[in-house]
XYZ file of C-alpha atoms in Angstrom:
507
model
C 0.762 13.930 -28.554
C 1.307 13.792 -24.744
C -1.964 12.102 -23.244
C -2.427 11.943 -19.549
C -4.324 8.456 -18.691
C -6.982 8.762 -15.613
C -7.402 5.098 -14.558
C -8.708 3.705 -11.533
C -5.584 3.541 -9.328
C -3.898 5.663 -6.982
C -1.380 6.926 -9.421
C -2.117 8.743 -12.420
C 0.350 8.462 -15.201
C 0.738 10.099 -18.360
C 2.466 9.402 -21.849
C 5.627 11.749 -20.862
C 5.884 10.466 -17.065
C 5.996 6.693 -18.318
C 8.661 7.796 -20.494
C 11.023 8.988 -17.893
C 10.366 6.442 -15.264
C 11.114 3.902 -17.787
C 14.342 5.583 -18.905
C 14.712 5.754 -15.433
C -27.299 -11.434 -3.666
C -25.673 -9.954 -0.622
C -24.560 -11.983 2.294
C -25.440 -10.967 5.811
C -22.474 -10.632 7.963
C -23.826 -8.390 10.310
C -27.005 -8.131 12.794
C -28.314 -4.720 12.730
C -25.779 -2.664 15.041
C -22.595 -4.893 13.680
C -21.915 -5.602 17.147
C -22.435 -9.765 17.016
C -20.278 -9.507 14.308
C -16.916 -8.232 15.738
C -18.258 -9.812 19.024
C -17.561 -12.778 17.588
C -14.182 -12.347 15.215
C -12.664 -10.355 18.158
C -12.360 -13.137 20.561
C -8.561 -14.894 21.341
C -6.943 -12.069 19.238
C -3.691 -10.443 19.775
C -4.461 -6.975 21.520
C -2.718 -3.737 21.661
C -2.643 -1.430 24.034
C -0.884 1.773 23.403
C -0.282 5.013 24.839
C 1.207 7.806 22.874
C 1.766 11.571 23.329
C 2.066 13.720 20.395
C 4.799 16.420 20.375
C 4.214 19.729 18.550
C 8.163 19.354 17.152
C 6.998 16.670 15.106
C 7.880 13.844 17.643
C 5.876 10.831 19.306
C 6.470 8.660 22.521
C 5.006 5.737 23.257
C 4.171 2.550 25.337
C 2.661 -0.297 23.734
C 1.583 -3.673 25.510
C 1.031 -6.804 23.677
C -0.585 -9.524 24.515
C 0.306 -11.816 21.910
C -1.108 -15.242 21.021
C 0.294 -17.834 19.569
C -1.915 -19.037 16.702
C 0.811 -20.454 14.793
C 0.334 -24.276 15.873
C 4.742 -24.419 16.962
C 6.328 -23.528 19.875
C 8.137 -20.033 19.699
C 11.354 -18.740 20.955
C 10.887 -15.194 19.663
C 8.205 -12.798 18.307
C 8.909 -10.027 15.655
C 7.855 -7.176 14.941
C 7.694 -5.071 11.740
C 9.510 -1.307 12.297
C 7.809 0.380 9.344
C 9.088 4.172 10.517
C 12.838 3.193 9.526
C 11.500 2.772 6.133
C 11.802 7.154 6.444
C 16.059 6.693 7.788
C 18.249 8.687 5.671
C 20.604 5.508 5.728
C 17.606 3.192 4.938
C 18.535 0.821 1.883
C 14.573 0.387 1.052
C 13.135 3.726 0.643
C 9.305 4.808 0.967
C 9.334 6.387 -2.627
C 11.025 6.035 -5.856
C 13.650 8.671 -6.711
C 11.888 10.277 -9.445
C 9.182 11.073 -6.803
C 11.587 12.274 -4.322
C 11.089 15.854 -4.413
C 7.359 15.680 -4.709
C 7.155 13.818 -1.681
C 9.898 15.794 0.428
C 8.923 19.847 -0.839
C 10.966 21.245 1.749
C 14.281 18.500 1.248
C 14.783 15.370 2.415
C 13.701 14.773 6.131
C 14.779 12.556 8.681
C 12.378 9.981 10.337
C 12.460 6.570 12.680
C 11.801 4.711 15.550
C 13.525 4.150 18.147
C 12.811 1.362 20.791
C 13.600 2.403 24.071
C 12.622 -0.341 26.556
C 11.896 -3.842 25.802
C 10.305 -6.510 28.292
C 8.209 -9.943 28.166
C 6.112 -10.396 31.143
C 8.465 -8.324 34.264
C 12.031 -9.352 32.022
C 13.515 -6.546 30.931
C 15.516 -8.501 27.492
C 17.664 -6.833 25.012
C 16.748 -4.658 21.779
C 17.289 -6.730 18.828
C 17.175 -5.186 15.463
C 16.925 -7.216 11.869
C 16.705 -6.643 8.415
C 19.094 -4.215 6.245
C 17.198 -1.100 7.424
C 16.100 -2.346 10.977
C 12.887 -3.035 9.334
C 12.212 -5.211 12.308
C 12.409 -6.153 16.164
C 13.051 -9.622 17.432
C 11.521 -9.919 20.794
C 13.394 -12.968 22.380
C 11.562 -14.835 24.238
C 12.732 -16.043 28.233
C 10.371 -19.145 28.297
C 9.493 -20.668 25.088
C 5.947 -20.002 23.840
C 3.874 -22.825 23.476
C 1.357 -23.313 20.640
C -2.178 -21.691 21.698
C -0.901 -19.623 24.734
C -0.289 -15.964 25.000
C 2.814 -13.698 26.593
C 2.774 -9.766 27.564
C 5.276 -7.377 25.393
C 5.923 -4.268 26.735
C 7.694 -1.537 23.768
C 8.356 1.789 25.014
C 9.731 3.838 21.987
C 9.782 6.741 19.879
C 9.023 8.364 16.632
C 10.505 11.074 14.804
C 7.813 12.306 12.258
C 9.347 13.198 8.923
C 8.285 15.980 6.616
C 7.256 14.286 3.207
C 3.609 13.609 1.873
C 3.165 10.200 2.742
C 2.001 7.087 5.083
C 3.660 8.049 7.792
C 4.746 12.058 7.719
C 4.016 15.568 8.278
C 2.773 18.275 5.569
C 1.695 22.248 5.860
C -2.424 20.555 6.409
C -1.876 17.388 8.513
C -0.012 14.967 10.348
C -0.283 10.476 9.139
C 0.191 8.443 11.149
C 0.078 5.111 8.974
C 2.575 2.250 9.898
C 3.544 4.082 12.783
C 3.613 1.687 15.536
C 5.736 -1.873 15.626
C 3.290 -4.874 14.692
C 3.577 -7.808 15.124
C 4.711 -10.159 11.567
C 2.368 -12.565 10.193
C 3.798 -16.593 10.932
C 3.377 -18.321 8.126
C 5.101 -21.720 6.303
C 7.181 -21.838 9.495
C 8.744 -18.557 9.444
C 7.787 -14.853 10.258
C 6.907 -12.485 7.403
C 9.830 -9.688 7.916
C 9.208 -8.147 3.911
C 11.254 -4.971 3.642
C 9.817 -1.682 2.748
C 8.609 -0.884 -0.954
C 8.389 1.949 -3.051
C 5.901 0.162 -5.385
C 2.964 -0.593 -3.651
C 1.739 -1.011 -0.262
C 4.127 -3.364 1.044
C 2.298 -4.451 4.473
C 0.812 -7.855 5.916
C -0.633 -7.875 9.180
C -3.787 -10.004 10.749
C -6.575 -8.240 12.577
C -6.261 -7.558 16.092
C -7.955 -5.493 18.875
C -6.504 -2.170 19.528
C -7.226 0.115 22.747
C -5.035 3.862 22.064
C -4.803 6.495 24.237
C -3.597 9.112 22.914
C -2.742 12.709 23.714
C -1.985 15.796 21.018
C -1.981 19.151 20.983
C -5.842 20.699 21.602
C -5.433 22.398 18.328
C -5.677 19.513 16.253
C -8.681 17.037 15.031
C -8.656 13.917 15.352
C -9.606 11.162 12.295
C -8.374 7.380 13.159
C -9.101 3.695 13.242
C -11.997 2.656 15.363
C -14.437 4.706 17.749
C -13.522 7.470 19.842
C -14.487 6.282 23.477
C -13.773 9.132 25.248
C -12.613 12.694 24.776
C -10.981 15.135 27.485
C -8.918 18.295 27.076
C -5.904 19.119 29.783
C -3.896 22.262 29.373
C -3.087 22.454 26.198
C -3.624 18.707 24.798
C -6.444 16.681 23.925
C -6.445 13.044 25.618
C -8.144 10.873 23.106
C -9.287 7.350 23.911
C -10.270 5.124 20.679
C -11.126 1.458 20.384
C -10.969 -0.751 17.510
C -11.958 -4.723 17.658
C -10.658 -7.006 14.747
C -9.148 -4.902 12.444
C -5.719 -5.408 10.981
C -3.762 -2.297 11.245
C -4.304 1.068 12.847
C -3.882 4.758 11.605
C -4.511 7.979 12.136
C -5.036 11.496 10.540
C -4.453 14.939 12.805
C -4.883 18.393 11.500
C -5.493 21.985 12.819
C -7.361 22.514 9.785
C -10.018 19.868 9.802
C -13.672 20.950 9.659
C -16.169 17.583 9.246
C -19.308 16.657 8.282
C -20.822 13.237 9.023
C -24.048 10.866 8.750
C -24.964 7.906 10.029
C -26.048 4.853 7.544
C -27.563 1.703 9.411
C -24.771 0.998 11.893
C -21.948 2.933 10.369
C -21.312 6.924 10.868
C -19.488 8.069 7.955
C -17.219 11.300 8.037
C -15.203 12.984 6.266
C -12.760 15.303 7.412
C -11.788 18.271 4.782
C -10.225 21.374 4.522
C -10.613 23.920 1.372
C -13.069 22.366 -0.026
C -16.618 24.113 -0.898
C -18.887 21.194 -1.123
C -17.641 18.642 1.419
C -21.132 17.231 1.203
C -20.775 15.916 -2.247
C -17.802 13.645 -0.857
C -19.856 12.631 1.938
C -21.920 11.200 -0.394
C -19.058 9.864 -2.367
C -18.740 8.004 0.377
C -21.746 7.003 1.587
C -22.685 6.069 -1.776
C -19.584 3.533 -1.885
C -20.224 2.056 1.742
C -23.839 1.469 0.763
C -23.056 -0.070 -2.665
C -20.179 -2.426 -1.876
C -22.325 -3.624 1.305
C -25.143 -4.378 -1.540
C -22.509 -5.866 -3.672
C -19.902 -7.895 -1.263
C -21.387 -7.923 2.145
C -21.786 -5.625 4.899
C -19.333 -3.120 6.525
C -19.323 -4.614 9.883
C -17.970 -1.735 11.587
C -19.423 1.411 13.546
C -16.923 3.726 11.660
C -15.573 4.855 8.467
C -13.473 8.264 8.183
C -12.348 9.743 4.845
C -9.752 12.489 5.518
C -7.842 14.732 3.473
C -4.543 14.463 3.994
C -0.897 16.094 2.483
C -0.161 12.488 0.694
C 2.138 12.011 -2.653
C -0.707 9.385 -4.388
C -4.095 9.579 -4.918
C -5.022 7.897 -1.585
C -4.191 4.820 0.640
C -6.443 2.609 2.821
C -6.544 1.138 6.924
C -9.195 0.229 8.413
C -12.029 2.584 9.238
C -9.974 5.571 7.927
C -9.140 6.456 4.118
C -6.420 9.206 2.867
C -7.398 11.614 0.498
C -4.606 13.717 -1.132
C -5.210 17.307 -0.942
C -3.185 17.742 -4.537
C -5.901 16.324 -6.465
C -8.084 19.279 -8.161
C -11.053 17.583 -9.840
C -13.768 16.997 -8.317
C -14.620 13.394 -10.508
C -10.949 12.353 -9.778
C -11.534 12.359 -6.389
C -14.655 10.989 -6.154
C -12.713 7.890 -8.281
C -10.522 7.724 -5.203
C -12.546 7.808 -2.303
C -14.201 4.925 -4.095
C -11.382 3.210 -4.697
C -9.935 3.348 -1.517
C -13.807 2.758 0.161
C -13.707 -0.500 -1.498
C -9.952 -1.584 -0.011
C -12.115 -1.786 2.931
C -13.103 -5.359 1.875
C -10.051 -6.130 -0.124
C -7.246 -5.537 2.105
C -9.241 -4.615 5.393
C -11.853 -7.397 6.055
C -10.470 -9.809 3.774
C -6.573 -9.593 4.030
C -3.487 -10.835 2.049
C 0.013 -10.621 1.360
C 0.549 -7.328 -0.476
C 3.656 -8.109 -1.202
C 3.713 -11.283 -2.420
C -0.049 -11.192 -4.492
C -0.353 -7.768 -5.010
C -3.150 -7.939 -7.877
C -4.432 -10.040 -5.348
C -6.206 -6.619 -3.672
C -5.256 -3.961 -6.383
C -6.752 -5.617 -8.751
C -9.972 -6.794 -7.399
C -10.338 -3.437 -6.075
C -9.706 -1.705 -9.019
C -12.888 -3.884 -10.760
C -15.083 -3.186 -7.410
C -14.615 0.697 -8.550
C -15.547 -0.004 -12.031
C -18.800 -1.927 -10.855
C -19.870 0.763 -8.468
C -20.122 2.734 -11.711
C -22.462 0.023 -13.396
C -24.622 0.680 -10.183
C -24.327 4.334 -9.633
C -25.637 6.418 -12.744
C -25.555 9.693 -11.124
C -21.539 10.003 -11.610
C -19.613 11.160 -14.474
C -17.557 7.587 -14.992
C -19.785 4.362 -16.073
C -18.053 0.848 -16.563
C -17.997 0.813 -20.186
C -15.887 3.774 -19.917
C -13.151 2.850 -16.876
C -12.631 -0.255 -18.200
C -12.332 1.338 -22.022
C -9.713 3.661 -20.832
C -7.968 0.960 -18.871
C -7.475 -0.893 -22.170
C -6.155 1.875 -23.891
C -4.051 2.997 -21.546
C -2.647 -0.650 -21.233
C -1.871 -0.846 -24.504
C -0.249 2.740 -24.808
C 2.228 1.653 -21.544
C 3.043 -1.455 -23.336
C 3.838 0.069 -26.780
C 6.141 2.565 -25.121
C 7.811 0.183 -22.637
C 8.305 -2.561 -25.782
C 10.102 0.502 -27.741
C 12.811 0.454 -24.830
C 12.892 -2.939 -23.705
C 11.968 -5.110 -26.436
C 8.876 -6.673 -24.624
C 6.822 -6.248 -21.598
C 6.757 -9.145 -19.068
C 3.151 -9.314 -18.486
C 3.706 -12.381 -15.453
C 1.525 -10.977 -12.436
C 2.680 -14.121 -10.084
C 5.229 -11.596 -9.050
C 5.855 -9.891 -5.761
C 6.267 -5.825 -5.155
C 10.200 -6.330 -5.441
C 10.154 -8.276 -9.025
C 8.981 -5.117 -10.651
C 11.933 -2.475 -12.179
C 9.554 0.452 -12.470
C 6.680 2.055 -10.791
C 4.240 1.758 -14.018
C 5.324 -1.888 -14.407
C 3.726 -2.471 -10.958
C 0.746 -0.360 -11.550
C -0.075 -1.962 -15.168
C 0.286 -5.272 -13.999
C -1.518 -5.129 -10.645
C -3.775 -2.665 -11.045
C -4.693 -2.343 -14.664
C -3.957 -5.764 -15.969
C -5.625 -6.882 -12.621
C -8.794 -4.778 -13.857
C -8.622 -6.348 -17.245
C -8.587 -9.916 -16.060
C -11.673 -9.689 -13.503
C -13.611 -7.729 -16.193
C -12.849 -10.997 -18.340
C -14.446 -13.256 -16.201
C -16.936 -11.055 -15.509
C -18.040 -10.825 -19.315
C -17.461 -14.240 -19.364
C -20.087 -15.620 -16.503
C -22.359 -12.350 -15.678
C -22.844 -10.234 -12.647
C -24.924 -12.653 -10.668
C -22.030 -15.531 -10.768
C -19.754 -12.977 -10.733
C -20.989 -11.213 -7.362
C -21.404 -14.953 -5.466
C -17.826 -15.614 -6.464
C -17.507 -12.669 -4.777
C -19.459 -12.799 -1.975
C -18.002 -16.291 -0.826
C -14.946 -15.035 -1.257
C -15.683 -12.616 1.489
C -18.061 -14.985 3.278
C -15.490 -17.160 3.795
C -12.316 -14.945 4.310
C -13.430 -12.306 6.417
C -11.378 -11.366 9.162
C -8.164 -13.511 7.611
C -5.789 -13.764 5.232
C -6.533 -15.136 1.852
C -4.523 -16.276 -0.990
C -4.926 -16.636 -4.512
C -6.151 -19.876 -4.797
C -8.687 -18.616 -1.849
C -10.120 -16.346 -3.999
C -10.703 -19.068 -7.277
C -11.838 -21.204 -5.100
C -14.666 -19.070 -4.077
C -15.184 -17.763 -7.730
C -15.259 -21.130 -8.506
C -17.429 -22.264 -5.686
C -19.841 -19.152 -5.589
C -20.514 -18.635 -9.695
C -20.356 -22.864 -9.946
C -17.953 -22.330 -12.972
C -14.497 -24.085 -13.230
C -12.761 -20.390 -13.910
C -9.505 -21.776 -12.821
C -7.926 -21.759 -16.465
C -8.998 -18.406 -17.259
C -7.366 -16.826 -13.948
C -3.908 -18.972 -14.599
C -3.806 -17.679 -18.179
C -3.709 -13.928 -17.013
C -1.858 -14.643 -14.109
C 1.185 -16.837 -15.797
C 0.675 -13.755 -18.986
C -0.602 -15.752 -21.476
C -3.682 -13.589 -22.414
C -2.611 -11.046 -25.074
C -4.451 -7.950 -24.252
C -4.477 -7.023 -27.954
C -6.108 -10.234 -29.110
C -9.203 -9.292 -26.463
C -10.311 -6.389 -28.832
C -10.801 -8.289 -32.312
């Protein structure tokens, strides 16, 4: 019998579809507006200015200042920057989707899409364009004057995007326009080197820290608007709309266009929540999806410290994907409890991945996971929907046990490791079962193992303490181990290194 699994994640997989990918207490943050908040976590950060005009032909230009500061504690020679966009080259080695997904994501045939850096200067020196990487996955900024640890410099990038037609990050659909990854970021510096990952299939293959962003940005009058950040100003000329939007200390920034956005919105303590839609009869019941989630992970975790959080529907090959402030919802998901499941899901990367960040690629059950058992507990504190705990985390069993069955028939045995980065995985539902249901699995574990009140100040110091960084594995025992006053360390090392036999959990 062909069973299709509904799980918690982004993705879902059934029996058949396995098969052929294989053969082929809360804690205050905030004062009441938010403001003292990202006041303070804003201060000495790298910011971004950018201006961009949007092309109805499917094309972007742009001029982005930097004014980057060296936290890194060593002098610098040259800053680089992560080129996301050539991810979408038709040459690119490291492609945005697996082949098997290829003509989901690209219904009208493959499409082109890139960047292209036109200008280049530090300070008033114009210096040379300097691609890296296999794909030209990133820009090496050399710099005239060495940077010295704790000062800042001025990048100027003038370039331009060609927008390709697939259902993804960083695309165009028949509904709306993404602009995720779109812009060159600066790489994380860390253990003496800067973090140049290529692209992934699997995953979400990004590592940034948070920054302040000011973007202008101007696109065609027809189109609405859903982004990163507040909207400071609005005004129309001709036949564009200039936008200007301001973000403080977040760690990436996206946005959403479409001429067939209608929105409804509602403001909860600080935040105004909206959620832009388009065929949909009852956009209120998301609304409240999403209020719902904002409210309960703020109860759970700690406050949502900004003024903004849009959930938009987008043309988008999974079941969603987070940035800051703004959510994708894909428009090919038909039931109405599935995507509820999402825009929790993807509600609650806004602490894990957003506020508290990490290496996707290297820990990626680090955020999966965890976010994948923040969705389960909304359930245990939400009655009203048609998913409880018992039940996601029941299904997440079986459905573990089903992928590892088949995947054992072809390969012998399943490698159930999950110290192991996006690229160490062969398939697409050996990433997803390790990261985000095995992830599930093992913070459900401790969780029956200590309670929900050691459980949720694990958690909260966790995001006490890591806020507005980047955070590590041993960041987030520590604070489990700290916060519930239990040594868990054992019992997250035997699920990590894959010594906990999921079968053996159930006698």
């Amino acid at each position: 019998m062909i069973t299709t699994i509904k799980l918690n994640f982004k993705k879902v997989v059934s029996f058949a579809v396995i098969l052929a990918i294989i053969c082929t207490c809360t804690v205050m943050l905030v004062s009441c507006d938010g403001g003292s908040l990202l006041d303070k976590h804003s201060r000495n950060l790298t910011q971004y200015n950018i201006s961009a005009v949007l092309g109805s032909d499917n094309t972007l230009s742009a001029k982005q200042e930097v004014r980057y500061i060296n936290k890194t504690g060593v002098p610098l020679d040259s800053v680089l920057f992560h080129l996301y966009p050539n991810a979408y080259r038709g040459t690119a080695k490291n492609k945005p989707v697996h082949a098997g997904s290829s003509a989901k994501a690209y219904p009208n045939g493959f499409s082109e899409g890139g960047i292209d850096i036109i200008h280049l200067k530090v300070g008033d020196t114009q210096v040379p364009v300097k691609l890296g990487g296999d794909d030209g996955h990133y820009l090496i900024v050399a710099l005239p004057n060495q940077l010295t640890a704790g000062s800042a410099v001025e990048i100027t990038i003038g370039f331009a995007l060609t927008i390709p037609n697939i259902a993804h990050r960083f695309g165009y659909g028949d509904n709306t326009t993404n602009l995720g990854n779109w812009y060159p970021i600066v790489c994380v510096y860390e253990s003496g080197r800067f973090i140049t990952d290529p692209y992934s299939p699997n995953g979400d293959p990004f590592y940034s820290d948070t920054a302040n962003y000011t973007v202008s940005l101007a696109a065609p009058s027809n189109m609405v608007l859903a982004s990163t950040g507040e909207i400071k100003d609005v005004k129309i000329a001709g036949n564009n709309t200039a936008y200007l939007i301001e973000a403080k200390a977040v760690r990436d920034f996206a946005m959403v266009l479409s001429s067939k956005f209608n929105t409804v919105s509602q403001k909860v303590k600080h935040t105004t929540i909206s959620y832009f839609y388009y065929n949909d009869e009852n956009p209120a019941k998301f609304l409240n999806t999403a209020i719902d989630a904002i409210s309960t992970f703020g109860k759970l975790f700690g406050e949502y410290p900004y003024s903004t959080l849009n959930v938009a529907k987008a043309n988008f090959l999974h079941g969603g994907m987070e940035y800051p402030n703004l959510v994708y919802i894909s428009d090919s998901i038909a039931n109405d409890s599935e995507y509820q499941h999402v825009i929790i899901h993807e509600i609650a990367h806004q602490w894990w991945y957003g506020l508290v960040g990490s290496n996707a690629v290297s820990h990626p059950w680090l955020d999966e996971g965890l976010t994948e058992f923040s969705t389960a507990l909304f359930y245990k504190h939400n009655s009203g929907y048609e998913n409880s705990y018992q039940e996601v985390i029941g299904n997440a069993l079986n459905a573990y046990l089903l992928f590892c069955d088949v995947y054992s028939s072809f390969y012998g045995s399943v490698n159930s490791n999950m110290r192991r980065n996006l690229y160490e995985y062969t398939t697409e539902p050996e990433y997803v079962y390790m990261t985000y249901v095995r992830g599930l699995l093992m913070f459900d574990s401790v969780y029956e193992a200590i309670g929900e009140k050691k459980m949720l100040a694990g958690l909260q110091h966790y995001y006490k303490t890591n806020a507005f960084k980047n955070a590590t594995p041993d960041c987030l025992i520590e604070s489990m181990n700290k916060g519930s006053r239990t040594n868990l360390s054992g019992i997250f090392a035997s699920w990590l290194d894959g010594k906990v036999i999921i079968e053996e959990l159930n006698n």
